[in-house]
mmCIF file of N, CA, C and O in Angstrom:
data_model
loop_
_atom_site.group_PDB
_atom_site.id
_atom_site.type_symbol
_atom_site.label_atom_id
_atom_site.label_comp_id
_atom_site.label_asym_id
_atom_site.label_seq_id
_atom_site.Cartn_x
_atom_site.Cartn_y
_atom_site.Cartn_z
ATOM 1 N N MET A 1 205.603 108.238 218.732
ATOM 2 C CA MET A 1 206.824 108.944 218.410
ATOM 3 C C MET A 1 208.009 108.361 219.174
ATOM 4 O O MET A 1 209.085 108.199 218.604
ATOM 5 N N VAL A 2 207.797 108.083 220.465
ATOM 6 C CA VAL A 2 208.886 107.530 221.278
ATOM 7 C C VAL A 2 209.315 106.187 220.713
ATOM 8 O O VAL A 2 210.513 105.918 220.588
ATOM 9 N N ALA A 3 208.359 105.350 220.348
ATOM 10 C CA ALA A 3 208.687 104.041 219.784
ATOM 11 C C ALA A 3 209.509 104.190 218.508
ATOM 12 O O ALA A 3 210.432 103.410 218.264
ATOM 13 N N ASP A 4 209.212 105.210 217.708
ATOM 14 C CA ASP A 4 209.966 105.436 216.468
ATOM 15 C C ASP A 4 211.435 105.746 216.758
ATOM 16 O O ASP A 4 212.316 105.398 215.977
ATOM 17 N N THR A 5 211.722 106.412 217.881
ATOM 18 C CA THR A 5 213.111 106.748 218.206
ATOM 19 C C THR A 5 213.917 105.521 218.601
ATOM 20 O O THR A 5 215.141 105.574 218.637
ATOM 21 N N LEU A 6 213.221 104.424 218.910
ATOM 22 C CA LEU A 6 213.907 103.204 219.336
ATOM 23 C C LEU A 6 214.246 102.279 218.170
ATOM 24 O O LEU A 6 214.906 101.263 218.354
ATOM 25 N N GLU A 7 213.789 102.636 216.982
ATOM 26 C CA GLU A 7 214.098 101.842 215.788
ATOM 27 C C GLU A 7 215.588 101.967 215.459
ATOM 28 O O GLU A 7 216.187 103.029 215.679
ATOM 29 N N PRO A 8 216.194 100.900 214.938
ATOM 30 C CA PRO A 8 217.618 100.969 214.574
ATOM 31 C C PRO A 8 217.889 102.108 213.588
ATOM 32 O O PRO A 8 217.163 102.280 212.615
ATOM 33 N N GLY A 9 218.895 102.919 213.878
ATOM 34 C CA GLY A 9 219.299 104.008 213.016
ATOM 35 C C GLY A 9 218.512 105.290 213.196
ATOM 36 O O GLY A 9 218.845 106.314 212.601
ATOM 37 N N ALA A 10 217.452 105.263 213.998
ATOM 38 C CA ALA A 10 216.634 106.463 214.201
ATOM 39 C C ALA A 10 217.334 107.422 215.154
ATOM 40 O O ALA A 10 218.076 107.005 216.043
ATOM 41 N N THR A 11 217.111 108.709 214.956
ATOM 42 C CA THR A 11 217.624 109.724 215.871
ATOM 43 C C THR A 11 216.448 110.524 216.405
ATOM 44 O O THR A 11 215.413 110.659 215.739
ATOM 45 N N VAL A 12 216.628 111.051 217.605
ATOM 46 C CA VAL A 12 215.578 111.867 218.215
ATOM 47 C C VAL A 12 215.290 113.079 217.336
ATOM 48 O O VAL A 12 214.132 113.430 217.099
ATOM 49 N N ASN A 13 216.335 113.714 216.829
ATOM 50 C CA ASN A 13 216.136 114.906 216.002
ATOM 51 C C ASN A 13 215.328 114.604 214.740
ATOM 52 O O ASN A 13 214.432 115.362 214.372
ATOM 53 N N ALA A 14 215.642 113.505 214.080
ATOM 54 C CA ALA A 14 214.929 113.158 212.842
ATOM 55 C C ALA A 14 213.471 112.834 213.122
ATOM 56 O O ALA A 14 212.569 113.274 212.392
ATOM 57 N N VAL A 15 213.206 112.081 214.185
ATOM 58 C CA VAL A 15 211.825 111.720 214.519
ATOM 59 C C VAL A 15 211.052 112.969 214.948
ATOM 60 O O VAL A 15 209.907 113.171 214.546
ATOM 61 N N ALA A 16 211.663 113.812 215.754
ATOM 62 C CA ALA A 16 211.005 115.049 216.192
ATOM 63 C C ALA A 16 210.650 115.916 214.987
ATOM 64 O O ALA A 16 209.546 116.477 214.911
ATOM 65 N N ASP A 17 211.564 116.018 214.039
ATOM 66 C CA ASP A 17 211.326 116.811 212.832
ATOM 67 C C ASP A 17 210.161 116.233 212.024
ATOM 68 O O ASP A 17 209.304 116.963 211.527
ATOM 69 N N ARG A 18 210.124 114.907 211.924
ATOM 70 C CA ARG A 18 209.063 114.239 211.162
ATOM 71 C C ARG A 18 207.679 114.535 211.751
ATOM 72 O O ARG A 18 206.703 114.713 211.033
ATOM 73 N N TYR A 19 207.585 114.597 213.092
ATOM 74 C CA TYR A 19 206.300 114.826 213.743
ATOM 75 C C TYR A 19 206.052 116.290 214.110
ATOM 76 O O TYR A 19 204.995 116.622 214.631
ATOM 77 N N GLY A 20 207.037 117.144 213.888
ATOM 78 C CA GLY A 20 206.852 118.559 214.172
ATOM 79 C C GLY A 20 206.859 118.905 215.650
ATOM 80 O O GLY A 20 206.139 119.797 216.081
ATOM 81 N N VAL A 21 207.663 118.173 216.446
ATOM 82 C CA VAL A 21 207.795 118.488 217.877
ATOM 83 C C VAL A 21 209.246 118.854 218.170
ATOM 84 O O VAL A 21 210.144 118.576 217.373
ATOM 85 N N GLN A 22 209.471 119.470 219.307
ATOM 86 C CA GLN A 22 210.818 119.840 219.705
ATOM 87 C C GLN A 22 211.578 118.580 220.153
ATOM 88 O O GLN A 22 211.024 117.738 220.877
ATOM 89 N N PRO A 23 212.843 118.434 219.755
ATOM 90 C CA PRO A 23 213.623 117.264 220.157
ATOM 91 C C PRO A 23 213.715 117.100 221.674
ATOM 92 O O PRO A 23 213.677 115.977 222.184
ATOM 93 N N ASN A 24 213.798 118.224 222.417
ATOM 94 C CA ASN A 24 213.905 118.089 223.871
ATOM 95 C C ASN A 24 212.614 117.536 224.478
ATOM 96 O O ASN A 24 212.647 116.813 225.473
ATOM 97 N N GLN A 25 211.454 117.833 223.876
ATOM 98 C CA GLN A 25 210.197 117.265 224.369
ATOM 99 C C GLN A 25 210.162 115.763 224.126
ATOM 100 O O GLN A 25 209.788 114.986 224.987
ATOM 101 N N LEU A 26 210.600 115.355 222.945
ATOM 102 C CA LEU A 26 210.648 113.927 222.623
ATOM 103 C C LEU A 26 211.628 113.204 223.536
ATOM 104 O O LEU A 26 211.358 112.100 224.004
ATOM 105 N N SER A 27 212.758 113.829 223.834
ATOM 106 C CA SER A 27 213.729 113.238 224.761
ATOM 107 C C SER A 27 213.123 113.085 226.153
ATOM 108 O O SER A 27 213.365 112.083 226.841
ATOM 109 N N ALA A 28 212.329 114.065 226.580
ATOM 110 C CA ALA A 28 211.667 113.975 227.888
ATOM 111 C C ALA A 28 210.690 112.801 227.914
ATOM 112 O O ALA A 28 210.617 112.054 228.897
ATOM 113 N N TRP A 29 209.952 112.618 226.821
ATOM 114 C CA TRP A 29 209.027 111.486 226.750
ATOM 115 C C TRP A 29 209.779 110.162 226.772
ATOM 116 O O TRP A 29 209.332 109.194 227.380
ATOM 117 N N ARG A 30 210.935 110.110 226.103
ATOM 118 C CA ARG A 30 211.755 108.884 226.142
ATOM 119 C C ARG A 30 212.174 108.581 227.573
ATOM 120 O O ARG A 30 212.169 107.434 228.010
ATOM 121 N N GLY A 31 212.564 109.625 228.317
ATOM 122 C CA GLY A 31 212.954 109.443 229.715
ATOM 123 C C GLY A 31 211.808 108.892 230.548
ATOM 124 O O GLY A 31 212.005 107.997 231.384
ATOM 125 N N LEU A 32 210.595 109.402 230.323
ATOM 126 C CA LEU A 32 209.428 108.888 231.045
ATOM 127 C C LEU A 32 209.180 107.420 230.712
ATOM 128 O O LEU A 32 208.845 106.620 231.587
ATOM 129 N N ALA A 33 209.357 107.062 229.447
ATOM 130 C CA ALA A 33 209.159 105.668 229.039
ATOM 131 C C ALA A 33 210.185 104.764 229.723
ATOM 132 O O ALA A 33 209.852 103.680 230.197
ATOM 133 N N LYS A 34 211.424 105.226 229.811
ATOM 134 C CA LYS A 34 212.463 104.417 230.454
ATOM 135 C C LYS A 34 212.211 104.259 231.950
ATOM 136 O O LYS A 34 212.614 103.269 232.543
ATOM 137 N N GLN A 35 211.536 105.239 232.551
ATOM 138 C CA GLN A 35 211.205 105.164 233.978
ATOM 139 C C GLN A 35 209.923 104.377 234.225
ATOM 140 O O GLN A 35 209.526 104.169 235.360
ATOM 141 N N GLY A 36 209.257 103.961 233.162
ATOM 142 C CA GLY A 36 208.011 103.214 233.299
ATOM 143 C C GLY A 36 206.809 104.103 233.531
ATOM 144 O O GLY A 36 205.732 103.622 233.864
ATOM 145 N N LYS A 37 206.958 105.409 233.364
ATOM 146 C CA LYS A 37 205.860 106.347 233.577
ATOM 147 C C LYS A 37 205.074 106.610 232.297
ATOM 148 O O LYS A 37 204.053 107.266 232.325
ATOM 149 N N LEU A 38 205.564 106.119 231.193
ATOM 150 C CA LEU A 38 204.896 106.248 229.899
ATOM 151 C C LEU A 38 204.987 104.880 229.235
ATOM 152 O O LEU A 38 206.079 104.375 229.003
ATOM 153 N N VAL A 39 203.861 104.275 228.977
ATOM 154 C CA VAL A 39 203.850 102.934 228.395
ATOM 155 C C VAL A 39 203.721 103.054 226.882
ATOM 156 O O VAL A 39 202.844 103.746 226.372
ATOM 157 N N LEU A 40 204.612 102.389 226.190
ATOM 158 C CA LEU A 40 204.607 102.412 224.729
ATOM 159 C C LEU A 40 203.661 101.351 224.206
ATOM 160 O O LEU A 40 203.419 100.344 224.866
ATOM 161 N N PRO A 41 203.125 101.545 223.001
ATOM 162 C CA PRO A 41 202.263 100.512 222.428
ATOM 163 C C PRO A 41 203.071 99.241 222.172
ATOM 164 O O PRO A 41 204.273 99.299 221.949
ATOM 165 N N ALA A 42 202.377 98.127 222.239
ATOM 166 C CA ALA A 42 203.040 96.849 221.991
ATOM 167 C C ALA A 42 203.531 96.794 220.556
ATOM 168 O O ALA A 42 202.864 97.268 219.639
ATOM 169 N N LEU A 43 204.709 96.231 220.380
ATOM 170 C CA LEU A 43 205.256 96.060 219.043
ATOM 171 C C LEU A 43 204.513 94.925 218.358
ATOM 172 O O LEU A 43 204.266 93.891 218.954
ATOM 173 N N SER A 44 204.146 95.131 217.112
ATOM 174 C CA SER A 44 203.523 94.041 216.380
ATOM 175 C C SER A 44 204.635 93.232 215.729
ATOM 176 O O SER A 44 205.503 93.767 215.056
ATOM 177 N N THR A 45 204.611 91.956 215.989
ATOM 178 C CA THR A 45 205.643 91.090 215.452
ATOM 179 C C THR A 45 205.036 89.747 215.082
ATOM 180 O O THR A 45 204.106 89.288 215.735
ATOM 181 N N GLU A 46 205.544 89.172 214.044
ATOM 182 C CA GLU A 46 205.071 87.868 213.606
ATOM 183 C C GLU A 46 205.719 86.753 214.429
ATOM 184 O O GLU A 46 205.164 85.690 214.596
ATOM 185 N N LYS A 47 206.900 87.035 214.949
ATOM 186 C CA LYS A 47 207.643 86.023 215.684
ATOM 187 C C LYS A 47 207.352 86.149 217.182
ATOM 188 O O LYS A 47 207.103 87.242 217.679
ATOM 189 N N PRO A 48 207.405 85.032 217.915
ATOM 190 C CA PRO A 48 207.222 85.135 219.362
ATOM 191 C C PRO A 48 208.380 85.917 219.986
ATOM 192 O O PRO A 48 209.512 85.856 219.510
ATOM 193 N N VAL A 49 208.064 86.664 221.017
ATOM 194 C CA VAL A 49 209.069 87.454 221.725
ATOM 195 C C VAL A 49 209.204 86.870 223.124
ATOM 196 O O VAL A 49 208.214 86.653 223.815
ATOM 197 N N PHE A 50 210.440 86.611 223.531
ATOM 198 C CA PHE A 50 210.684 86.031 224.832
ATOM 199 C C PHE A 50 211.496 86.987 225.678
ATOM 200 O O PHE A 50 212.369 87.694 225.185
ATOM 201 N N ALA A 51 211.212 87.009 226.955
ATOM 202 C CA ALA A 51 211.977 87.820 227.899
ATOM 203 C C ALA A 51 212.567 86.880 228.934
ATOM 204 O O ALA A 51 211.925 85.907 229.341
ATOM 205 N N PRO A 52 213.805 87.132 229.364
ATOM 206 C CA PRO A 52 214.381 86.269 230.393
ATOM 207 C C PRO A 52 213.608 86.436 231.697
ATOM 208 O O PRO A 52 213.176 87.541 232.033
ATOM 209 N N LEU A 53 213.422 85.369 232.396
ATOM 210 C CA LEU A 53 212.695 85.389 233.655
ATOM 211 C C LEU A 53 213.539 84.690 234.707
ATOM 212 O O LEU A 53 214.022 83.579 234.486
ATOM 213 N N VAL A 54 213.728 85.346 235.824
ATOM 214 C CA VAL A 54 214.479 84.762 236.929
ATOM 215 C C VAL A 54 213.513 84.575 238.085
ATOM 216 O O VAL A 54 212.874 85.528 238.525
ATOM 217 N N VAL A 55 213.393 83.355 238.534
ATOM 218 C CA VAL A 55 212.508 83.055 239.651
ATOM 219 C C VAL A 55 213.376 82.720 240.851
ATOM 220 O O VAL A 55 214.281 81.897 240.763
ATOM 221 N N CYS A 56 213.119 83.396 241.934
ATOM 222 C CA CYS A 56 213.889 83.109 243.146
ATOM 223 C C CYS A 56 212.945 83.052 244.332
ATOM 224 O O CYS A 56 211.844 83.597 244.296
ATOM 225 N N ASP A 57 213.372 82.379 245.369
ATOM 226 C CA ASP A 57 212.574 82.287 246.579
ATOM 227 C C ASP A 57 212.573 83.634 247.287
ATOM 228 O O ASP A 57 213.620 84.268 247.429
ATOM 229 N N PRO A 58 211.412 84.080 247.734
ATOM 230 C CA PRO A 58 211.379 85.341 248.464
ATOM 231 C C PRO A 58 212.020 85.161 249.840
ATOM 232 O O PRO A 58 212.063 84.051 250.366
ATOM 233 N N PRO A 59 212.527 86.244 250.415
ATOM 234 C CA PRO A 59 213.089 86.114 251.750
ATOM 235 C C PRO A 59 211.995 85.732 252.729
ATOM 236 O O PRO A 59 210.833 86.097 252.534
ATOM 237 N N PRO A 60 212.336 84.996 253.767
ATOM 238 C CA PRO A 60 211.304 84.588 254.730
ATOM 239 C C PRO A 60 210.687 85.822 255.397
ATOM 240 O O PRO A 60 211.378 86.745 255.783
ATOM 241 N N ALA A 61 209.382 85.810 255.458
ATOM 242 C CA ALA A 61 208.663 86.928 256.078
ATOM 243 C C ALA A 61 208.303 86.561 257.513
ATOM 244 O O ALA A 61 208.146 85.385 257.858
ATOM 245 N N ALA A 62 208.188 87.583 258.309
ATOM 246 C CA ALA A 62 207.756 87.351 259.688
ATOM 247 C C ALA A 62 206.322 86.848 259.657
ATOM 248 O O ALA A 62 205.508 87.342 258.881
ATOM 249 N N PRO A 63 206.003 85.849 260.476
ATOM 250 C CA PRO A 63 204.634 85.314 260.482
ATOM 251 C C PRO A 63 203.626 86.405 260.849
ATOM 252 O O PRO A 63 203.864 87.203 261.738
ATOM 253 N N SER A 64 202.542 86.424 260.128
ATOM 254 C CA SER A 64 201.495 87.395 260.398
ATOM 255 C C SER A 64 200.174 86.813 259.944
ATOM 256 O O SER A 64 200.087 86.243 258.860
ATOM 257 N N CYS A 65 199.162 86.979 260.745
ATOM 258 C CA CYS A 65 197.850 86.425 260.414
ATOM 259 C C CYS A 65 196.988 87.404 259.635
ATOM 260 O O CYS A 65 195.978 87.038 259.079
ATOM 261 N N ASP A 66 197.355 88.685 259.616
ATOM 262 C CA ASP A 66 196.491 89.667 258.997
ATOM 263 C C ASP A 66 196.941 90.073 257.602
ATOM 264 O O ASP A 66 196.477 91.058 257.074
ATOM 265 N N ARG A 67 197.828 89.326 256.981
ATOM 266 C CA ARG A 67 198.270 89.660 255.623
ATOM 267 C C ARG A 67 197.361 88.979 254.622
ATOM 268 O O ARG A 67 197.061 87.805 254.730
ATOM 269 N N SER A 68 196.954 89.730 253.629
ATOM 270 C CA SER A 68 196.138 89.163 252.563
ATOM 271 C C SER A 68 196.989 89.070 251.300
ATOM 272 O O SER A 68 198.016 89.740 251.190
ATOM 273 N N PRO A 69 196.597 88.259 250.313
ATOM 274 C CA PRO A 69 197.374 88.144 249.072
ATOM 275 C C PRO A 69 197.567 89.488 248.369
ATOM 276 O O PRO A 69 198.545 89.703 247.693
ATOM 277 N N ALA A 70 196.638 90.420 248.538
ATOM 278 C CA ALA A 70 196.761 91.725 247.883
ATOM 279 C C ALA A 70 197.930 92.534 248.440
ATOM 280 O O ALA A 70 198.385 93.478 247.813
ATOM 281 N N ASP A 71 198.409 92.173 249.654
ATOM 282 C CA ASP A 71 199.543 92.874 250.250
ATOM 283 C C ASP A 71 200.859 92.485 249.586
ATOM 284 O O ASP A 71 201.857 93.151 249.771
ATOM 285 N N LYS A 72 200.864 91.406 248.852
ATOM 286 C CA LYS A 72 202.097 90.937 248.220
ATOM 287 C C LYS A 72 202.307 91.669 246.911
ATOM 288 O O LYS A 72 201.383 92.203 246.320
ATOM 289 N N LEU A 73 203.548 91.686 246.467
ATOM 290 C CA LEU A 73 203.895 92.432 245.263
ATOM 291 C C LEU A 73 204.510 91.533 244.206
ATOM 292 O O LEU A 73 205.123 90.520 244.523
ATOM 293 N N ILE A 74 204.362 91.948 242.981
ATOM 294 C CA ILE A 74 205.102 91.364 241.871
ATOM 295 C C ILE A 74 206.213 92.367 241.582
ATOM 296 O O ILE A 74 205.953 93.549 241.385
ATOM 297 N N ARG A 75 207.443 91.903 241.604
ATOM 298 C CA ARG A 75 208.580 92.792 241.364
ATOM 299 C C ARG A 75 209.205 92.418 240.032
ATOM 300 O O ARG A 75 209.558 91.271 239.800
ATOM 301 N N ILE A 76 209.330 93.413 239.144
ATOM 302 C CA ILE A 76 209.989 93.230 237.848
ATOM 303 C C ILE A 76 211.249 94.073 237.879
ATOM 304 O O ILE A 76 211.189 95.278 238.101
ATOM 305 N N VAL A 77 212.409 93.419 237.671
ATOM 306 C CA VAL A 77 213.687 94.125 237.676
ATOM 307 C C VAL A 77 214.338 93.920 236.321
ATOM 308 O O VAL A 77 214.599 92.792 235.913
ATOM 309 N N ILE A 78 214.576 95.027 235.616
ATOM 310 C CA ILE A 78 215.266 94.986 234.330
ATOM 311 C C ILE A 78 216.346 96.051 234.398
ATOM 312 O O ILE A 78 216.052 97.244 234.385
ATOM 313 N N GLY A 79 217.598 95.624 234.493
ATOM 314 C CA GLY A 79 218.704 96.571 234.628
ATOM 315 C C GLY A 79 218.538 97.375 235.895
ATOM 316 O O GLY A 79 218.393 96.826 236.984
ATOM 317 N N GLU A 80 218.524 98.705 235.761
ATOM 318 C CA GLU A 80 218.376 99.584 236.912
ATOM 319 C C GLU A 80 216.913 99.909 237.214
ATOM 320 O O GLU A 80 216.619 100.633 238.157
ATOM 321 N N VAL A 81 215.992 99.389 236.398
ATOM 322 C CA VAL A 81 214.578 99.683 236.572
ATOM 323 C C VAL A 81 213.933 98.581 237.414
ATOM 324 O O VAL A 81 214.066 97.403 237.110
ATOM 325 N N THR A 82 213.255 98.985 238.491
ATOM 326 C CA THR A 82 212.519 98.048 239.333
ATOM 327 C C THR A 82 211.083 98.519 239.427
ATOM 328 O O THR A 82 210.827 99.669 239.790
ATOM 329 N N LEU A 83 210.163 97.649 239.080
ATOM 330 C CA LEU A 83 208.742 97.955 239.193
ATOM 331 C C LEU A 83 208.136 97.029 240.232
ATOM 332 O O LEU A 83 208.410 95.831 240.239
ATOM 333 N N GLU A 84 207.321 97.579 241.102
ATOM 334 C CA GLU A 84 206.584 96.779 242.068
ATOM 335 C C GLU A 84 205.105 96.978 241.796
ATOM 336 O O GLU A 84 204.616 98.109 241.798
ATOM 337 N N LEU A 85 204.423 95.878 241.533
ATOM 338 C CA LEU A 85 203.009 95.923 241.182
ATOM 339 C C LEU A 85 202.226 95.048 242.145
ATOM 340 O O LEU A 85 202.765 94.083 242.705
ATOM 341 N N ALA A 86 200.973 95.369 242.331
ATOM 342 C CA ALA A 86 200.110 94.569 243.191
ATOM 343 C C ALA A 86 200.034 93.141 242.651
ATOM 344 O O ALA A 86 200.072 92.919 241.439
ATOM 345 N N ALA A 87 199.916 92.186 243.569
ATOM 346 C CA ALA A 87 199.875 90.774 243.178
ATOM 347 C C ALA A 87 198.673 90.465 242.297
ATOM 348 O O ALA A 87 198.712 89.516 241.517
ATOM 349 N N ASP A 88 197.638 91.272 242.390
ATOM 350 C CA ASP A 88 196.454 91.005 241.579
ATOM 351 C C ASP A 88 196.444 91.785 240.265
ATOM 352 O O ASP A 88 195.427 91.872 239.588
ATOM 353 N N THR A 89 197.618 92.316 239.854
ATOM 354 C CA THR A 89 197.722 92.998 238.564
ATOM 355 C C THR A 89 197.424 91.990 237.452
ATOM 356 O O THR A 89 197.999 90.900 237.436
ATOM 357 N N PRO A 90 196.523 92.337 236.534
ATOM 358 C CA PRO A 90 196.169 91.388 235.467
ATOM 359 C C PRO A 90 197.386 91.019 234.612
ATOM 360 O O PRO A 90 198.254 91.856 234.347
ATOM 361 N N ALA A 91 197.430 89.776 234.186
ATOM 362 C CA ALA A 91 198.544 89.275 233.374
ATOM 363 C C ALA A 91 198.697 90.079 232.085
ATOM 364 O O ALA A 91 199.813 90.317 231.626
ATOM 365 N N VAL A 92 197.584 90.524 231.509
ATOM 366 C CA VAL A 92 197.656 91.314 230.275
ATOM 367 C C VAL A 92 198.428 92.604 230.534
ATOM 368 O O VAL A 92 199.263 93.017 229.728
ATOM 369 N N ARG A 93 198.180 93.248 231.667
ATOM 370 C CA ARG A 93 198.872 94.498 232.003
ATOM 371 C C ARG A 93 200.352 94.228 232.240
ATOM 372 O O ARG A 93 201.211 95.014 231.826
ATOM 373 N N LEU A 94 200.678 93.127 232.914
ATOM 374 C CA LEU A 94 202.082 92.769 233.132
ATOM 375 C C LEU A 94 202.794 92.593 231.793
ATOM 376 O O LEU A 94 203.912 93.083 231.602
ATOM 377 N N ALA A 95 202.149 91.923 230.856
ATOM 378 C CA ALA A 95 202.752 91.704 229.541
ATOM 379 C C ALA A 95 202.973 93.030 228.821
ATOM 380 O O ALA A 95 204.015 93.237 228.190
ATOM 381 N N GLU A 96 202.013 93.964 228.923
ATOM 382 C CA GLU A 96 202.177 95.278 228.291
ATOM 383 C C GLU A 96 203.380 96.015 228.863
ATOM 384 O O GLU A 96 204.163 96.615 228.126
ATOM 385 N N ILE A 97 203.532 95.954 230.166
ATOM 386 C CA ILE A 97 204.641 96.655 230.833
ATOM 387 C C ILE A 97 205.976 96.048 230.417
ATOM 388 O O ILE A 97 206.918 96.772 230.083
ATOM 389 N N VAL A 98 206.064 94.728 230.429
ATOM 390 C CA VAL A 98 207.317 94.062 230.051
ATOM 391 C C VAL A 98 207.665 94.371 228.601
ATOM 392 O O VAL A 98 208.824 94.660 228.270
ATOM 393 N N ARG A 99 206.655 94.368 227.709
ATOM 394 C CA ARG A 99 206.905 94.716 226.301
ATOM 395 C C ARG A 99 207.413 96.145 226.178
ATOM 396 O O ARG A 99 208.341 96.421 225.436
ATOM 397 N N ALA A 100 206.802 97.051 226.914
ATOM 398 C CA ALA A 100 207.221 98.463 226.851
ATOM 399 C C ALA A 100 208.643 98.638 227.337
ATOM 400 O O ALA A 100 209.433 99.372 226.743
ATOM 401 N N LEU A 101 208.999 97.957 228.408
ATOM 402 C CA LEU A 101 210.373 98.049 228.913
ATOM 403 C C LEU A 101 211.354 97.454 227.921
ATOM 404 O O LEU A 101 212.435 97.994 227.707
ATOM 405 N N GLY A 102 210.972 96.357 227.290
ATOM 406 C CA GLY A 102 211.856 95.764 226.269
ATOM 407 C C GLY A 102 212.037 96.680 225.093
ATOM 408 O O GLY A 102 213.146 96.826 224.567
ATOM 409 N N ALA A 103 210.983 97.352 224.672
ATOM 410 C CA ALA A 103 211.055 98.267 223.542
ATOM 411 C C ALA A 103 211.903 99.487 223.880
ATOM 412 O O ALA A 103 212.550 100.073 223.022
ATOM 413 N N ALA A 104 211.908 99.846 225.162
ATOM 414 C CA ALA A 104 212.682 101.007 225.607
ATOM 415 C C ALA A 104 214.156 100.672 225.766
ATOM 416 O O ALA A 104 214.960 101.539 226.056
ATOM 417 N N GLY A 105 214.490 99.412 225.590
ATOM 418 C CA GLY A 105 215.894 99.006 225.696
ATOM 419 C C GLY A 105 216.377 98.835 227.118
ATOM 420 O O GLY A 105 217.554 98.897 227.398
ATOM 421 N N CYS A 106 215.442 98.643 228.045
ATOM 422 C CA CYS A 106 215.830 98.457 229.447
ATOM 423 C C CYS A 106 216.357 97.061 229.671
ATOM 424 O O CYS A 106 216.036 96.151 229.023
#
């Protein structure tokens, strides 16, 4: 339902009416999706979808012998949304999250 509200020309009221839910409930779900707390299904598309990627050097960290790779994070920043994920997060999950954020218009 949330994905349907993101289609061009769609309104929350029309989609809510189509599925028989209250518009304010659908709006709440949209808010959760924008916060990354609700992951939308991947959009099926015939064309490849690309997302801009910015790679930058991390700030120098204080030397430490007891840090493991799992302590490091993957940070995804899209507009005002920042997600921090464990470095060992599977690539498939990262792709799902990025697709969901793109679909949410972040």
